XYZ file of C-alpha atoms in Angstrom:
611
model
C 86.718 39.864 28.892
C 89.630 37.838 30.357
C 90.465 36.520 33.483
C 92.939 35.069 35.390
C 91.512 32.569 37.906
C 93.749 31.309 41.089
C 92.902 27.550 42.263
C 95.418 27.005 45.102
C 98.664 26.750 42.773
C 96.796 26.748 38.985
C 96.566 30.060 37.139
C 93.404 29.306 34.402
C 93.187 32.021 31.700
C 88.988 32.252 30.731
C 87.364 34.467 28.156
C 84.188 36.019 28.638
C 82.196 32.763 27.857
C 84.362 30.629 30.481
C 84.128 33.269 33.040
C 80.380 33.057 32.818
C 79.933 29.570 33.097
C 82.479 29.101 36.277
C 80.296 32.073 38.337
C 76.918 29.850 36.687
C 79.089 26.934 38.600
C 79.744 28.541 41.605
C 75.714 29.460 42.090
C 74.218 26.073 41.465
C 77.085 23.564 42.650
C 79.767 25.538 44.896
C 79.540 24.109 48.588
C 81.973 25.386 50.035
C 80.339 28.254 51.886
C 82.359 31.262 50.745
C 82.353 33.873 48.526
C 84.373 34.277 45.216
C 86.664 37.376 44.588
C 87.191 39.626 41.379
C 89.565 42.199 41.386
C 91.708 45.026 39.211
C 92.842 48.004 39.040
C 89.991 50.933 38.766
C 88.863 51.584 35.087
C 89.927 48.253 33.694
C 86.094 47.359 33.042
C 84.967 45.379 36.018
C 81.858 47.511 35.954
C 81.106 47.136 32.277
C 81.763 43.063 32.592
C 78.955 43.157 35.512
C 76.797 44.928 33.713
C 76.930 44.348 30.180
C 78.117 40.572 30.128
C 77.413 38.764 33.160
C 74.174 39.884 34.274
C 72.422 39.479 30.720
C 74.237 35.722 31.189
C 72.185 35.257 34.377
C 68.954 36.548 33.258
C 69.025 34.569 29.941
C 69.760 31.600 33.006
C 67.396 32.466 35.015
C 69.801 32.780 37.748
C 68.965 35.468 40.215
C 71.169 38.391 40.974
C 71.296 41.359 43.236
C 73.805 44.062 42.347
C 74.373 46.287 45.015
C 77.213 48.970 45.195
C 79.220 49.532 48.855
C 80.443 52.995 47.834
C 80.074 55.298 50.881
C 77.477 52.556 52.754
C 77.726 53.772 56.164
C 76.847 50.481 58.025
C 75.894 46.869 57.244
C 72.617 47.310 57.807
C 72.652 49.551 55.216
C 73.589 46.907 52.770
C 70.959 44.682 54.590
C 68.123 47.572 53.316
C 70.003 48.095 49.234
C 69.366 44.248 49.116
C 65.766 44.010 50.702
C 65.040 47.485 48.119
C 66.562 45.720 45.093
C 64.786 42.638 45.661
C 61.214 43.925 46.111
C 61.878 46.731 43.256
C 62.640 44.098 40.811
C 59.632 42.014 41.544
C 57.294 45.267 41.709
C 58.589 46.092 38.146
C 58.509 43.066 36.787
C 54.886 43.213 37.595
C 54.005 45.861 36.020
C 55.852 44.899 32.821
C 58.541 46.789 32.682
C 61.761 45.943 31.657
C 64.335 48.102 32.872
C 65.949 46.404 36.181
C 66.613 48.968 39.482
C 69.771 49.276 40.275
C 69.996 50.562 43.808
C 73.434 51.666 45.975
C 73.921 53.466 48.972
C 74.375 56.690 47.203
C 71.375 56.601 45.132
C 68.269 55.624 47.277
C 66.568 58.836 46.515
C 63.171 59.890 49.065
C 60.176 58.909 48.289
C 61.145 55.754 46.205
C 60.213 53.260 49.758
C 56.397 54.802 49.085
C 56.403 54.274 45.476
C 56.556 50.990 45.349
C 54.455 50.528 48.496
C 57.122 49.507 50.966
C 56.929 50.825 54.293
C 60.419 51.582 56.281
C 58.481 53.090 59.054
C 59.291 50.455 61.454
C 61.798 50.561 64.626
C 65.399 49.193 62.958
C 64.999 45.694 65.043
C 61.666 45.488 62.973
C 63.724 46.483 60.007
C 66.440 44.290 60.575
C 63.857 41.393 60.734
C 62.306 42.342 57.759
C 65.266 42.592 55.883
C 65.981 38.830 56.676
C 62.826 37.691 55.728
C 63.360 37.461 52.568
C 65.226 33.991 51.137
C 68.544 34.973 49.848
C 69.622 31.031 48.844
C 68.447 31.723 45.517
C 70.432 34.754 44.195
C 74.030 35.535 43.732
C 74.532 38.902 45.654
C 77.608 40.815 43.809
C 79.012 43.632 45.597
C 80.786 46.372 43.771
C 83.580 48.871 45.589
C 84.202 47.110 48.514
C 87.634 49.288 48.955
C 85.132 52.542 48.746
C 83.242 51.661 51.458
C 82.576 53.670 53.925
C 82.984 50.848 57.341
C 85.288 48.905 57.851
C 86.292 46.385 55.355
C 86.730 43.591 57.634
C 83.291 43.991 59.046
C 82.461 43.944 55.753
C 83.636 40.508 55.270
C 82.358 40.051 58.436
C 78.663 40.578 56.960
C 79.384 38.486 53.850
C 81.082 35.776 56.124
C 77.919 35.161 57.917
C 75.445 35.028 54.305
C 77.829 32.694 52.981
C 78.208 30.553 55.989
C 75.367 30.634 57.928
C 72.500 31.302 55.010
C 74.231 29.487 52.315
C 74.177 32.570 49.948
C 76.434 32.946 47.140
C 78.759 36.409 46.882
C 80.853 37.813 44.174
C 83.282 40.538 45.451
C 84.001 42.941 43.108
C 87.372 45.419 44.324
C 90.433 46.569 43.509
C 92.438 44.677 45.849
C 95.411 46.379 45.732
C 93.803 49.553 47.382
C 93.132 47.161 50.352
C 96.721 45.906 50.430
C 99.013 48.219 52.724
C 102.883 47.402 53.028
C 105.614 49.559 54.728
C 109.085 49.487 54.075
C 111.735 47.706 56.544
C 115.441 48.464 55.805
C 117.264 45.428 55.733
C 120.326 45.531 58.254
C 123.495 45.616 56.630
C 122.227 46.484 53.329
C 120.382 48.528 51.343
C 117.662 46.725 50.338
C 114.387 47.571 51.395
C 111.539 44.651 52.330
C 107.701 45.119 52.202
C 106.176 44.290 55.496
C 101.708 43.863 55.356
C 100.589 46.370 57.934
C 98.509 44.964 61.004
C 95.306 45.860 58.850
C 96.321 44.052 55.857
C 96.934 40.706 57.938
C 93.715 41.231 60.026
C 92.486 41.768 56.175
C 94.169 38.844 55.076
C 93.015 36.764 57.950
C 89.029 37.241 57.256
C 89.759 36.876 53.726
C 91.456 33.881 53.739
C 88.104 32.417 55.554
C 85.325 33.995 53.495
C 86.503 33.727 49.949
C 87.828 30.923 48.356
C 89.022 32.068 44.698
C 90.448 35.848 43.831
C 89.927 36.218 40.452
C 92.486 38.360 38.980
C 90.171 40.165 36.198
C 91.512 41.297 32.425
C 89.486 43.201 30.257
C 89.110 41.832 26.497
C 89.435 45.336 25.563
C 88.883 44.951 22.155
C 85.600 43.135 21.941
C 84.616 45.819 24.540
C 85.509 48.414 22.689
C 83.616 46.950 19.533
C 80.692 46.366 21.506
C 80.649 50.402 22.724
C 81.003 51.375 19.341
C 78.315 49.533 18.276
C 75.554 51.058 20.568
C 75.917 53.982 18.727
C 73.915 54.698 15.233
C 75.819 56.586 13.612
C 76.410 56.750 9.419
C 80.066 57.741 10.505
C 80.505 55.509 13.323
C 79.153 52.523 10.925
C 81.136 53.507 8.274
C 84.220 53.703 10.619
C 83.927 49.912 11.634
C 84.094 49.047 7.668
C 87.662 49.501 7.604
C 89.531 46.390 8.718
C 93.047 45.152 8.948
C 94.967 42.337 6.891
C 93.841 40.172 10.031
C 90.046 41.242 9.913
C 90.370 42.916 13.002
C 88.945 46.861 13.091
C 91.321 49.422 12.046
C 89.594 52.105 14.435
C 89.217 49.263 17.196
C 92.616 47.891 17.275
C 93.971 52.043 17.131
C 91.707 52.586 19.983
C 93.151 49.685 21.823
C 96.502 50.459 21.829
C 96.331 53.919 22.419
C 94.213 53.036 25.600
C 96.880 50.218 26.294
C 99.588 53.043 25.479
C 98.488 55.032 28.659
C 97.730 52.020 30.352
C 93.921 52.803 31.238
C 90.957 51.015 30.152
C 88.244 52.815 31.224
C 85.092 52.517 29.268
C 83.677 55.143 31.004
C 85.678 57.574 29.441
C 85.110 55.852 26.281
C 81.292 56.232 26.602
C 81.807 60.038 27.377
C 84.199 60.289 24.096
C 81.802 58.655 22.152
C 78.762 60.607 23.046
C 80.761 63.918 22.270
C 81.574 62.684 19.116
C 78.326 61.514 17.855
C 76.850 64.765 19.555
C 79.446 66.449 17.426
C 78.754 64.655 14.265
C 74.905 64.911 14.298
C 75.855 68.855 13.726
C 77.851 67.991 9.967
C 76.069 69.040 7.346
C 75.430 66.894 4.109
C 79.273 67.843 2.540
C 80.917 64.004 3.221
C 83.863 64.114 5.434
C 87.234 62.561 5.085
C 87.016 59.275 7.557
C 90.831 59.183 8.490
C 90.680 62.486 9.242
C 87.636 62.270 11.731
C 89.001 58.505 13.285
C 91.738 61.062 14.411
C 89.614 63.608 15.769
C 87.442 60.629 17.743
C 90.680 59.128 19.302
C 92.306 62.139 20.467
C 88.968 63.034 21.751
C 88.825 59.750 23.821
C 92.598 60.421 24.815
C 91.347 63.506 26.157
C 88.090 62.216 27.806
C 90.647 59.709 30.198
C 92.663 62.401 31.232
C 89.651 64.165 32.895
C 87.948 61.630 34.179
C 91.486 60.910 35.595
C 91.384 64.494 37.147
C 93.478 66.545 34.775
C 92.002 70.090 34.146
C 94.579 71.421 32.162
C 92.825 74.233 29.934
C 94.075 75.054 26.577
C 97.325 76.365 26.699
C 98.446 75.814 22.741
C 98.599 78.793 19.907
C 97.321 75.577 17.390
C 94.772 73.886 16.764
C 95.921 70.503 18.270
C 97.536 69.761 21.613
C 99.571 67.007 21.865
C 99.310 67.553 25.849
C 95.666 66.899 26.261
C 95.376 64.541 23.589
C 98.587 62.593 22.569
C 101.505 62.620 20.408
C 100.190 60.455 17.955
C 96.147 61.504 18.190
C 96.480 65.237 19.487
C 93.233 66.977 20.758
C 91.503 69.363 18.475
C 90.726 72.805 19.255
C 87.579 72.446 17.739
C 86.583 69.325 19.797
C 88.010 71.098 22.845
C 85.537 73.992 22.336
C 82.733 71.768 21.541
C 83.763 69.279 25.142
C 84.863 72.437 27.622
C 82.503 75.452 26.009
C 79.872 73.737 24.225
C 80.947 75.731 21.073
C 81.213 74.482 17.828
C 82.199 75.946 14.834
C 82.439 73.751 11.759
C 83.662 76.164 9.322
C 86.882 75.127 12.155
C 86.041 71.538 11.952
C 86.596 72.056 7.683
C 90.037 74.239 8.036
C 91.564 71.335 10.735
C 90.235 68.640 8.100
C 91.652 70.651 5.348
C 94.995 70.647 6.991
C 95.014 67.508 8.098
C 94.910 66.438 3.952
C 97.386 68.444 3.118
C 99.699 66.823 5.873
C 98.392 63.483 4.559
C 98.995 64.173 0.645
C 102.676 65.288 1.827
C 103.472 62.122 3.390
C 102.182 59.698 0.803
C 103.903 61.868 -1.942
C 107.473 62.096 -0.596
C 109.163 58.844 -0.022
C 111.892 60.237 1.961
C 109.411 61.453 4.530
C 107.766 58.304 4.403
C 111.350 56.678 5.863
C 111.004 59.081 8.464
C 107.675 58.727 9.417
C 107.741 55.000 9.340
C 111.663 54.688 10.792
C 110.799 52.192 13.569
C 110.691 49.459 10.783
C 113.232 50.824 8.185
C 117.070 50.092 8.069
C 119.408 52.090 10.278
C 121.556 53.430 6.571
C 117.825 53.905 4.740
C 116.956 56.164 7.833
C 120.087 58.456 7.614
C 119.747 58.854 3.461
C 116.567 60.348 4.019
C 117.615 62.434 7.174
C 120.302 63.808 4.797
C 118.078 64.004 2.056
C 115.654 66.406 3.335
C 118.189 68.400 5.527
C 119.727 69.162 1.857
C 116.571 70.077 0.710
C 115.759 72.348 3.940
C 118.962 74.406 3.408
C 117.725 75.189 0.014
C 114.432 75.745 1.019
C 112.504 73.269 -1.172
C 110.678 69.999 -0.987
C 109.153 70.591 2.538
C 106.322 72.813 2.995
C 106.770 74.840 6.213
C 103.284 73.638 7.881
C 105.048 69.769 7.741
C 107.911 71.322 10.239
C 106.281 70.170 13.534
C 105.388 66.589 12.548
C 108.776 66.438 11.272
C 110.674 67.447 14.354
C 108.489 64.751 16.278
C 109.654 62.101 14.294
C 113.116 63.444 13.949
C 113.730 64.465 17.867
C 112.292 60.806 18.202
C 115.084 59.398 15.668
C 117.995 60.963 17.279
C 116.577 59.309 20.729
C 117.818 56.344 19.152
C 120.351 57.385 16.093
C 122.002 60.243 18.350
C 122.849 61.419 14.371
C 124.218 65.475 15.334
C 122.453 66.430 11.669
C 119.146 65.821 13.273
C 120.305 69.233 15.464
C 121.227 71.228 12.436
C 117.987 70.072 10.938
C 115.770 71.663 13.285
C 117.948 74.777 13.661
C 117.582 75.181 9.842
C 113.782 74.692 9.887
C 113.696 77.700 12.000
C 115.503 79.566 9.840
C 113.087 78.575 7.192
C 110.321 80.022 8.705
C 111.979 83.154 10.230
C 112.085 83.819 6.290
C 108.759 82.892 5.528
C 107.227 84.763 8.096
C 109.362 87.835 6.761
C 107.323 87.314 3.231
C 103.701 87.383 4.777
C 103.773 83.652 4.649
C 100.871 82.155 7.073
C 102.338 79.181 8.859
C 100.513 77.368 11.336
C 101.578 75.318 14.543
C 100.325 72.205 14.851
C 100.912 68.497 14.710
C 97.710 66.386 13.257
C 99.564 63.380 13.991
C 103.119 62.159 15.739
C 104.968 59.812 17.717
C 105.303 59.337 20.953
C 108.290 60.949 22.815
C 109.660 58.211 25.704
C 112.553 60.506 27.252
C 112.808 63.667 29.356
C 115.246 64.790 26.957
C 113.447 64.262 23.755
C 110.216 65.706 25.271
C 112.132 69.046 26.303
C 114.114 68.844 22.873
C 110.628 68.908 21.431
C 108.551 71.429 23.530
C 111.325 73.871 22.830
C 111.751 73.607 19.332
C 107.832 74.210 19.114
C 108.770 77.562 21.572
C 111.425 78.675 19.400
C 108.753 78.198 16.346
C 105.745 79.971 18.136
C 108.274 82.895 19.072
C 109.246 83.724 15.700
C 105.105 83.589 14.343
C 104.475 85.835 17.680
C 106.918 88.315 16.567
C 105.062 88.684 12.994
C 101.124 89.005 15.391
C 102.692 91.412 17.592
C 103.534 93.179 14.059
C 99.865 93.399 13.183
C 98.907 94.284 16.640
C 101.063 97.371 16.171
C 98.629 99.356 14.190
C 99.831 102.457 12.857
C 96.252 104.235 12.526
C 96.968 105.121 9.362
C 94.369 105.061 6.915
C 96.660 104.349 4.456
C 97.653 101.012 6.114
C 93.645 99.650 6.711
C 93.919 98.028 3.267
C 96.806 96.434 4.111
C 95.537 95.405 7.892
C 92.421 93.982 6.114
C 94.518 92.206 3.465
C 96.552 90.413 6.525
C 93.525 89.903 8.922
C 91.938 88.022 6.051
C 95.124 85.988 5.124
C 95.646 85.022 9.395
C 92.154 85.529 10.309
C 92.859 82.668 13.341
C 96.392 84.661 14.767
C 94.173 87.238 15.398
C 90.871 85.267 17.067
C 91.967 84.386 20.466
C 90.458 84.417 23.656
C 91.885 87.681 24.835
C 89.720 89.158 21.778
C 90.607 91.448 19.135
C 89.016 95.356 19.702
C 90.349 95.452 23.445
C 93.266 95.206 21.852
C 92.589 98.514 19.878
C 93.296 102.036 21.216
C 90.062 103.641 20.847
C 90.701 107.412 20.765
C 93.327 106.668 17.794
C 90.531 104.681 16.309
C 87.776 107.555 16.134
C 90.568 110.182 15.274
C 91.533 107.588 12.264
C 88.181 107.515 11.159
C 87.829 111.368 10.817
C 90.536 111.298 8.326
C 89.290 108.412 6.255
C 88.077 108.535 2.642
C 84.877 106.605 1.817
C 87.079 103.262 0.420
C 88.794 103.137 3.723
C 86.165 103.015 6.039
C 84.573 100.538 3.628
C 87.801 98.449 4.863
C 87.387 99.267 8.344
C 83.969 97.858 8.012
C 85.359 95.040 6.254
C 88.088 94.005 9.193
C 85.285 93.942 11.540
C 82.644 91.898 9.587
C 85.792 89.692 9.008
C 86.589 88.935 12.210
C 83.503 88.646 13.951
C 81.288 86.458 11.445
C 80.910 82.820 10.779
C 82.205 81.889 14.898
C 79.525 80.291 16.736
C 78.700 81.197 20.174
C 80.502 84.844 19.439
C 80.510 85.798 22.715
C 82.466 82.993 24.432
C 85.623 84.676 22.281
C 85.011 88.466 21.705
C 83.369 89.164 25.521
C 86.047 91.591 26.181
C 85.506 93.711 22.632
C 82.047 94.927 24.187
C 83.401 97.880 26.150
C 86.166 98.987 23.289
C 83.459 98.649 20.238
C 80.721 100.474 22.491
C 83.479 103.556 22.506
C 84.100 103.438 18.686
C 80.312 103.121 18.182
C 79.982 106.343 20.121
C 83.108 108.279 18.500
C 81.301 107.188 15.147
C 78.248 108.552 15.959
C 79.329 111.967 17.173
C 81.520 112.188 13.780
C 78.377 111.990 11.757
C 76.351 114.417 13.797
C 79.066 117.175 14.513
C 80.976 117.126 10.748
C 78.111 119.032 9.016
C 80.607 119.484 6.047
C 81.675 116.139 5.370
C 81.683 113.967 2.180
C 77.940 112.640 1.732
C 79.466 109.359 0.552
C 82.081 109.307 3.522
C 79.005 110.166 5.785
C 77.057 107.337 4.042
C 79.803 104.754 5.145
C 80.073 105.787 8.823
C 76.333 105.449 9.332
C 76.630 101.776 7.969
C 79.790 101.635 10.068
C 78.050 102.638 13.010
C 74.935 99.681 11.779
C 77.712 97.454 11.786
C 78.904 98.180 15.214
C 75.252 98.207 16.649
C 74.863 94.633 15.372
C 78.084 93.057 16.853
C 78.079 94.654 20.082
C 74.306 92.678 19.870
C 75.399 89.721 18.906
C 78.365 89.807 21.785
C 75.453 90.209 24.381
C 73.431 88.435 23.330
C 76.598 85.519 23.422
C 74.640 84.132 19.677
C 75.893 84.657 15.603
């Protein structure tokens, strides 16, 4: 961790050590009867610093420490009771030989815990009050966490710390985000337009008791990347471990320093999130089976997953809304979200035969990019000359209008990087370029061609315009593949055609498993009626379509819930065929009553929501 200490007009910079020793400083020699300040924005690691650096610091010290949080405390004798609890609980436990310390707040004083430990809070609150003062405070730092969550007034809060520093000679750290506290309004300047910020009558009544309670503010910044290490750490993991082999020219961690700046790049450090992202993933990766997996490949997966992790704990519910199997949206441009991972976070599904297709594509994307070295100039632009840039632009847009060089499922990434080019270039052949890509896979699609959507890794896009430029050329791109579905959804119900339906379910197996299912999608009666005419080969592909596309998912149900009610239909047209066609085709007969097995067993396995 770093921090930014304030001494009247000196700004001291301290790492983790140095911010140690000046709070060890403060408790044994500070006489100035105040308290000392630390403050930052939320989720820049205050919490983690309290817990993880400076309290071991005190114990190993034998300093004494209360850590007490304000969050919704209702009055100050409230905090009066979290101290007296935390106090007594720590000296009851350490009695009994156990290590773990009690952390007690407002919110989390659960009922019965007084009589557990023998303390009796039976008493009138004057007798309470007194008791709570009995004990000697002069000894301990008392650090109080959330002071802009709490639920009375802050300045009566400072009030109550006022009079322990002061008048009992206790030591306080402050932990808040100050700038929650802080409340300006806006004054127009007279004859002009600029605006001042005026401090509210709270914020100088704030100011005020401040100024006379605490003597230092320190202005807290997290060392992000010995935090991060440190997180990483905790976890035993073969991959995790094997992860933190890989280091830079500079011997810092590859997956560290990425992790760093992409939490720097959206400008929240909040280990929290981290935690959650790396529970996931080694809750995820405890499910792998022995086959070793490429480690670039899952570093990506992890970070996108963190990405992801922030922007819910920062309130963003956005549910998949992608026809790929990464979203740039709810991870990031660079480290997109993974469906798979999404299943596995939101639906507690996962399917590794998934996890293997999004790892295989991910190595094709990878061999492309080391093996061309004109898409290597694109994909590393930001460091290459302006001319080098625009001979490979030109390069590959010759090679796009024959067709060659550039497999189709590259065409995402490459827009990225391009649309992120012509931010800066403004080079018009960048336009043509994308226009002819979509040509490209208008004709490929025509052919039977599978292409898939998706971006396994990118740049990020800074402007309005180069987002939009983006988001539609990925529209444009999903239109023309949603034309070719909406083909296959088309089903003639010709027996004829099942071989052919089976042939393409089996080549785009993932267009058609979606969450708005697959046999809803089916007319029924044209099913059963199909079915009559069928020869013994073509139920046998019938059969096949449906084993096809509902084995090998996990958690079956969370996809194909809707199928029940059409399947349970066909399963009863089937069974009617056999019983009422006394002069059918033994062999045709023999097929339908495996058919109707078949259907008995899915429409179990839906209900029962388990493969």
């Amino acid at each position: 961790m770093h921090a930014k200490i304030n001494y009247l007009c000196y700004n001291i910079i301290m790492n983790t050590h140095e911010l140690n020793y000046y709070i060890k400083n403060y408790i044994e020699n500070d006489k100035t009867q105040r308290a000392i300040m630390l403050t930052a924005p939320w989720g820049c690691g205050k919490s983690y610093y309290i817990k993880n650096n400076l309290c071991p610091f005190l114990i190993e010290n034998k300093l004494n420490y209360v850590v007490t949080s304000l969050y919704g405390i209702k009055s100050t004798n409230d905090i009066s009771r979290n101290i007296y609890l935390e106090i007594r609980s720590k000296k009851l436990i350490a009695k009994s030989e156990t290590t773990n310390l009690l952390k007690i707040t407002g919110k989390t004083i659960l009922k019965g815990i007084t009589s557990f430990f023998g303390i009796d809070l039976s008493h009138s609150e004057e007798d309470l009050q007194k008791l709570y003062e009995s004990i000697n405070l002069s000894n301990y730092l008392l650090i109080f966490e959330d002071l802009e969550r709490s639920g009375i007034d802050i300045t009566e809060v400072l009030g109550y710390v006022n009079n322990l520093v002061e008048q009992d000679g206790v030591k306080v750290l402050i932990v808040a985000n100050e700038k929650e506290i802080l409340k300006y309004r806006e004054k127009q300047e007279s004859g002009s337009n600029k605006k001042t910020h005026i401090e509210t009558e709270e914020t100088k009544n704030y100011l005020r008791i401040k100024e006379k309670t605490i003597c230092d503010t320190i202005q807290f910044y997290s060392d992000s990347y010995s935090s991060i290490k440190s997180i990483l750490e905790k976890f035993d993991n073969k991959y995790f471990k094997k992860m933190l082999e890989n280091k830079d020219d500079n011997g810092d961690l590859s997956l560290v320093r990425r992790i760093n700046q992409q939490l720097s790049d959206v400008d929240c450090f909040n280990f929290r999130s981290l935690l959650y992202a790396c529970q996931k993933m080694a809750d995820m990766l405890i499910k792998l089976d022995e086959e070793e997996y490429d480690l670039e490949f899952l570093e990506n997966l992890f970070i996108g997953t963190i990405i992801y992790s922030i922007k819910l704990n920062n309130g963003n519910k956005e549910v998949w809304n992608e026809p790929s199997y990464t979203s740039p949206n709810l991870g990031s441009y660079a480290y997109p979200l993974y469906k798979v991972m999404y299943d596995f976070i939101q639906k507690h599904i996962f399917n590794i035969g998934e996890l293997k297709f999004a790892q295989s594509l991910f190595l094709k994307a990878k061999d492309t990019s080391l093996a061309d070295e004109k898409l290597r100039v694109i994909y590393n632009y930001y460091i290459m000359p302006e001319k080098i840039v625009i001979e490979a632009i030109d390069d590959i847009y010759d090679r796009l209008t024959r067709d060659e060089g550039v497999i189709h499922n590259e065409y995402v990434k490459l827009a990225n990087y391009l649309i992120a080019i012509y931010d800066t270039l403004s080079y018009d052949k960048i336009k043509k370029l994308l226009e002819q890509m979509l040509i490209n896979i208008k004709k490929a699609i025509c052919v039977g061609e599978d292409i898939q959507v998706y971006s396994l890794s990118g740049i990020q896009l800074l402007s309005k315009k180069s987002i939009s430029m983006f988001d539609k050329f990925k529209t444009d791109m999903n239109d023309i593949i949603s034309q070719k579905q909406s083909e296959w959804e088309l089903f003639e119900y010709n027996p004829n055609k099942l071989s052919d339906y089976y042939n393409d379910i089996v080549k785009n197996k993932r267009s058609f498993i979606n969450e708005k299912g697959f046999a809803n999608k089916l007319d029924t009666n044209k099913i059963i009626e199909m079915m009559k005419k069928c020869s013994a080969e073509q139920i046998y592909y019938f059969r096949g379509i449906l084993s096809y596309v509902y084995s090998g998912i996990s958690n079956v149900g969370e996809i194909f819930n809707n199928d029940i009610e059409n399947l349970s239909k066909i399963k009863k047209g089937i069974e009617l065929i056999i019983t009422k066609s006394l002069d059918q085709d033994l062999i045709q007969k023999l097929q339908l009553s495996w058919l109707d097995n078949d259907l008995k067993n899915i429409i179990k396995n839906l209900n029962n929501n388990d493969f």
